[in-house]
């Protein structure tokens, strides 16, 4: 399963060769590759048919060959066709993610290898809950975890005791939740060892030390405990296993666990204020409560390391445990990249001072950008090497953030976002798989020679470790095949993120020209430089000083740029999305700068939803055909031309 994939495309090859490779990657904006997809679908559907027939060819057909002539059959077929036509007609109102005129949310065309693999796998209907229900695709899912681990810089050799582990989820939301579960299990486990009175281990002196050991210390203890257990006869082992199990937080529940350990406080999760709302959901689901999510301020839209440091200091003083610090790699609203390196450094310092915690990176959006930083041999590319391909990307802070991924504890990546794969495919990856035993439903965190030795066979019982039960094997097949066809390094998969970063640089340059061209009519500005491939645009009609009016103006513009099922799709010229800038997110100084740039009077900031924030346009530049070299068309230019024409009409009404 782990043969090195053929690199279809050598590193550093020219733009022309890149374009020819890109030609084959997607169905395409005009469905240019229709024949290719059709050939693949038919070929593998036939293949599936033969597989069914060859299972026991001696069994005669159960459905009579004349069945299709029966009126009941025909009536059923007619009904089915009618409904399918209705569905197909209704779907014509879908969002045209495939088009370079779509720069709204985090969706685009689908990579052909993934789409074909998914369609191919569907009729086999594998269920990745366990190998009994998916002997093939469950292995592919474990391999996907290793492929992503390699991209992130985690150990990816299953022969290593500390190899990483990853699995798919329905999306980033559940992957983030899995990160919380794992961090809590690891945090509370040393406390259970003390409570159970396990002798001979190097246990921390008290509950507080045990609870604040940090993930690395937790794993060391887990290993010690496993070795200790292995020295005992089976009956003793079973007795001790049970004793520890009875003391664990997963067994007791939060209420009883904290009642038994009165010196411990409920731990907090520290995340930047730009964090996705799945973190709020996760804390609610886990039962820790939304109040345990401490949102930290940002500096230039990125997590402020000084604020993190101060918060940790306060926590240490107050005996407030920290479950995890979250860094966002590509924020959902603004695409900004948090200083992962600073968060890792803070964990090291804090752990040394007795306040350990896990570092999780929410890279649901930006995870696949890591491919740009990865050389085909697995090494990290230098910033100098990368800089040749772009105008300004990656900024030194951005490079440092990606370089530090290898030192984090776990990561969320969404193949269904920048992986260009069908929904729902999120992924959770942890750096050291040994902690995963703590999540096992069968209390399998014990010495278990066969399962222990063999990484791959252990994770074939995937359902034991994940929040879900039954889950689509077809999704795993899609991700696996895509990563094989396009290995996760800059020379292969990197093709896709590179187009998006280049498109962003083109968009920025065009936005500046647009701002100049519009001067005197509409003030336009990019409120902050993008770290990756999401760009926002703030607008205000010339002469307007009121925030409410400016917001109403942008909302009216956005009405033209969003889905509207009451109109035929073709009426729409472009799709963009919208977001807001709030004081709490951008900070006072930045807010003042942006308002001044737009010519808005800060005194017009109010307290209602529409007057306490700046409404802005948001553009997700992930379509690989935004710059159409074949026809010499830039959809970015066309978008700004469209905005210019449209703004004339809109601005008239407001400035008056
Ligand atoms: C999209 C996103 C999520 C949630 O992922 P889903 O796949 O929608 O569940 C979480 N975090 C970030 C940063 C995201 O961009």
JSON list of N, CA, C and O and ligand atoms in Angstrom, two decimals, residues 106 171-173 176 276 278 328 330 332 362 364-365 414 416-417, ligand 1:
[
{"chain": "A", "resi": 106, "resn": "UNK", "atom": "N", "xyz": [-15.93, 28.62, 0.33]},
{"chain": "A", "resi": 106, "resn": "UNK", "atom": "CA", "xyz": [-14.77, 27.74, 0.19]},
{"chain": "A", "resi": 106, "resn": "UNK", "atom": "C", "xyz": [-15.11, 26.49, -0.61]},
{"chain": "A", "resi": 106, "resn": "UNK", "atom": "O", "xyz": [-15.07, 25.37, -0.10]},
{"chain": "A", "resi": 171, "resn": "UNK", "atom": "N", "xyz": [-16.32, 16.35, 8.54]},
{"chain": "A", "resi": 171, "resn": "UNK", "atom": "CA", "xyz": [-15.85, 17.68, 8.21]},
{"chain": "A", "resi": 171, "resn": "UNK", "atom": "C", "xyz": [-14.94, 18.22, 9.30]},
{"chain": "A", "resi": 171, "resn": "UNK", "atom": "O", "xyz": [-14.63, 17.51, 10.27]},
{"chain": "A", "resi": 172, "resn": "UNK", "atom": "N", "xyz": [-14.55, 19.47, 9.15]},
{"chain": "A", "resi": 172, "resn": "UNK", "atom": "CA", "xyz": [-13.64, 20.09, 10.10]},
{"chain": "A", "resi": 172, "resn": "UNK", "atom": "C", "xyz": [-14.25, 20.20, 11.49]},
{"chain": "A", "resi": 172, "resn": "UNK", "atom": "O", "xyz": [-13.55, 20.13, 12.51]},
{"chain": "A", "resi": 173, "resn": "UNK", "atom": "N", "xyz": [-15.58, 20.38, 11.54]},
{"chain": "A", "resi": 173, "resn": "UNK", "atom": "CA", "xyz": [-16.25, 20.53, 12.82]},
{"chain": "A", "resi": 173, "resn": "UNK", "atom": "C", "xyz": [-15.99, 19.30, 13.70]},
{"chain": "A", "resi": 173, "resn": "UNK", "atom": "O", "xyz": [-15.60, 19.42, 14.87]},
{"chain": "A", "resi": 176, "resn": "UNK", "atom": "N", "xyz": [-12.29, 18.91, 14.74]},
{"chain": "A", "resi": 176, "resn": "UNK", "atom": "CA", "xyz": [-11.97, 19.76, 15.88]},
{"chain": "A", "resi": 176, "resn": "UNK", "atom": "C", "xyz": [-12.48, 19.14, 17.18]},
{"chain": "A", "resi": 176, "resn": "UNK", "atom": "O", "xyz": [-11.82, 19.18, 18.22]},
{"chain": "A", "resi": 276, "resn": "UNK", "atom": "N", "xyz": [-13.27, 29.50, 14.20]},
{"chain": "A", "resi": 276, "resn": "UNK", "atom": "CA", "xyz": [-14.52, 29.04, 13.61]},
{"chain": "A", "resi": 276, "resn": "UNK", "atom": "C", "xyz": [-15.52, 28.67, 14.72]},
{"chain": "A", "resi": 276, "resn": "UNK", "atom": "O", "xyz": [-15.12, 28.23, 15.79]},
{"chain": "A", "resi": 278, "resn": "UNK", "atom": "N", "xyz": [-17.19, 26.21, 15.12]},
{"chain": "A", "resi": 278, "resn": "UNK", "atom": "CA", "xyz": [-17.18, 24.80, 15.51]},
{"chain": "A", "resi": 278, "resn": "UNK", "atom": "C", "xyz": [-16.52, 24.61, 16.88]},
{"chain": "A", "resi": 278, "resn": "UNK", "atom": "O", "xyz": [-16.77, 23.61, 17.55]},
{"chain": "A", "resi": 328, "resn": "UNK", "atom": "N", "xyz": [-5.19, 28.98, 14.28]},
{"chain": "A", "resi": 328, "resn": "UNK", "atom": "CA", "xyz": [-5.95, 28.80, 13.05]},
{"chain": "A", "resi": 328, "resn": "UNK", "atom": "C", "xyz": [-5.03, 29.03, 11.86]},
{"chain": "A", "resi": 328, "resn": "UNK", "atom": "O", "xyz": [-4.37, 30.06, 11.77]},
{"chain": "A", "resi": 330, "resn": "UNK", "atom": "N", "xyz": [-5.35, 29.71, 8.38]},
{"chain": "A", "resi": 330, "resn": "UNK", "atom": "CA", "xyz": [-6.32, 30.10, 7.36]},
{"chain": "A", "resi": 330, "resn": "UNK", "atom": "C", "xyz": [-7.69, 30.30, 8.00]},
{"chain": "A", "resi": 330, "resn": "UNK", "atom": "O", "xyz": [-8.51, 29.41, 8.00]},
{"chain": "A", "resi": 332, "resn": "UNK", "atom": "N", "xyz": [-11.49, 31.27, 8.64]},
{"chain": "A", "resi": 332, "resn": "UNK", "atom": "CA", "xyz": [-12.62, 31.10, 7.73]},
{"chain": "A", "resi": 332, "resn": "UNK", "atom": "C", "xyz": [-13.07, 32.42, 7.13]},
{"chain": "A", "resi": 332, "resn": "UNK", "atom": "O", "xyz": [-13.45, 32.50, 5.98]},
{"chain": "A", "resi": 362, "resn": "UNK", "atom": "N", "xyz": [-6.16, 24.40, 13.74]},
{"chain": "A", "resi": 362, "resn": "UNK", "atom": "CA", "xyz": [-7.35, 24.28, 12.93]},
{"chain": "A", "resi": 362, "resn": "UNK", "atom": "C", "xyz": [-7.00, 24.75, 11.52]},
{"chain": "A", "resi": 362, "resn": "UNK", "atom": "O", "xyz": [-7.05, 25.94, 11.20]},
{"chain": "A", "resi": 364, "resn": "UNK", "atom": "N", "xyz": [-8.52, 23.56, 8.81]},
{"chain": "A", "resi": 364, "resn": "UNK", "atom": "CA", "xyz": [-9.61, 23.07, 7.96]},
{"chain": "A", "resi": 364, "resn": "UNK", "atom": "C", "xyz": [-9.52, 23.75, 6.60]},
{"chain": "A", "resi": 364, "resn": "UNK", "atom": "O", "xyz": [-9.62, 23.10, 5.56]},
{"chain": "A", "resi": 365, "resn": "UNK", "atom": "N", "xyz": [-9.30, 25.06, 6.61]},
{"chain": "A", "resi": 365, "resn": "UNK", "atom": "CA", "xyz": [-9.17, 25.78, 5.35]},
{"chain": "A", "resi": 365, "resn": "UNK", "atom": "C", "xyz": [-7.74, 25.68, 4.79]},
{"chain": "A", "resi": 365, "resn": "UNK", "atom": "O", "xyz": [-7.53, 25.23, 3.68]},
{"chain": "A", "resi": 414, "resn": "UNK", "atom": "N", "xyz": [-9.38, 19.90, 6.01]},
{"chain": "A", "resi": 414, "resn": "UNK", "atom": "CA", "xyz": [-10.59, 19.51, 5.27]},
{"chain": "A", "resi": 414, "resn": "UNK", "atom": "C", "xyz": [-10.29, 19.18, 3.82]},
{"chain": "A", "resi": 414, "resn": "UNK", "atom": "O", "xyz": [-10.14, 20.08, 2.99]},
{"chain": "A", "resi": 416, "resn": "UNK", "atom": "N", "xyz": [-12.42, 18.36, 1.84]},
{"chain": "A", "resi": 416, "resn": "UNK", "atom": "CA", "xyz": [-13.53, 18.92, 1.04]},
{"chain": "A", "resi": 416, "resn": "UNK", "atom": "C", "xyz": [-13.45, 20.44, 0.89]},
{"chain": "A", "resi": 416, "resn": "UNK", "atom": "O", "xyz": [-14.35, 21.04, 0.33]},
{"chain": "A", "resi": 417, "resn": "UNK", "atom": "N", "xyz": [-12.38, 21.05, 1.36]},
{"chain": "A", "resi": 417, "resn": "UNK", "atom": "CA", "xyz": [-12.17, 22.47, 1.04]},
{"chain": "A", "resi": 417, "resn": "UNK", "atom": "C", "xyz": [-11.03, 22.58, 0.02]},
{"chain": "A", "resi": 417, "resn": "UNK", "atom": "O", "xyz": [-11.23, 22.31, -1.13]},
{"chain": "B", "resi": 1, "resn": "LIG", "atom": "C1", "xyz": [-14.63, 25.25, 7.52]},
{"chain": "B", "resi": 1, "resn": "LIG", "atom": "C2", "xyz": [-13.93, 25.36, 8.78]},
{"chain": "B", "resi": 1, "resn": "LIG", "atom": "C3", "xyz": [-14.29, 24.56, 9.88]},
{"chain": "B", "resi": 1, "resn": "LIG", "atom": "C4", "xyz": [-15.47, 23.64, 9.85]},
{"chain": "B", "resi": 1, "resn": "LIG", "atom": "O1", "xyz": [-15.33, 22.65, 8.91]},
{"chain": "B", "resi": 1, "resn": "LIG", "atom": "P1", "xyz": [-16.60, 21.89, 8.31]},
{"chain": "B", "resi": 1, "resn": "LIG", "atom": "O2", "xyz": [-15.95, 20.99, 7.31]},
{"chain": "B", "resi": 1, "resn": "LIG", "atom": "O3", "xyz": [-17.49, 22.91, 7.71]},
{"chain": "B", "resi": 1, "resn": "LIG", "atom": "O4", "xyz": [-17.25, 21.14, 9.42]},
{"chain": "B", "resi": 1, "resn": "LIG", "atom": "C5", "xyz": [-13.53, 24.67, 11.02]},
{"chain": "B", "resi": 1, "resn": "LIG", "atom": "N1", "xyz": [-12.49, 25.52, 11.10]},
{"chain": "B", "resi": 1, "resn": "LIG", "atom": "C6", "xyz": [-12.12, 26.31, 10.06]},
{"chain": "B", "resi": 1, "resn": "LIG", "atom": "C7", "xyz": [-10.94, 27.22, 10.21]},
{"chain": "B", "resi": 1, "resn": "LIG", "atom": "C8", "xyz": [-12.83, 26.26, 8.86]},
{"chain": "B", "resi": 1, "resn": "LIG", "atom": "O5", "xyz": [-12.47, 27.05, 7.84]}
]
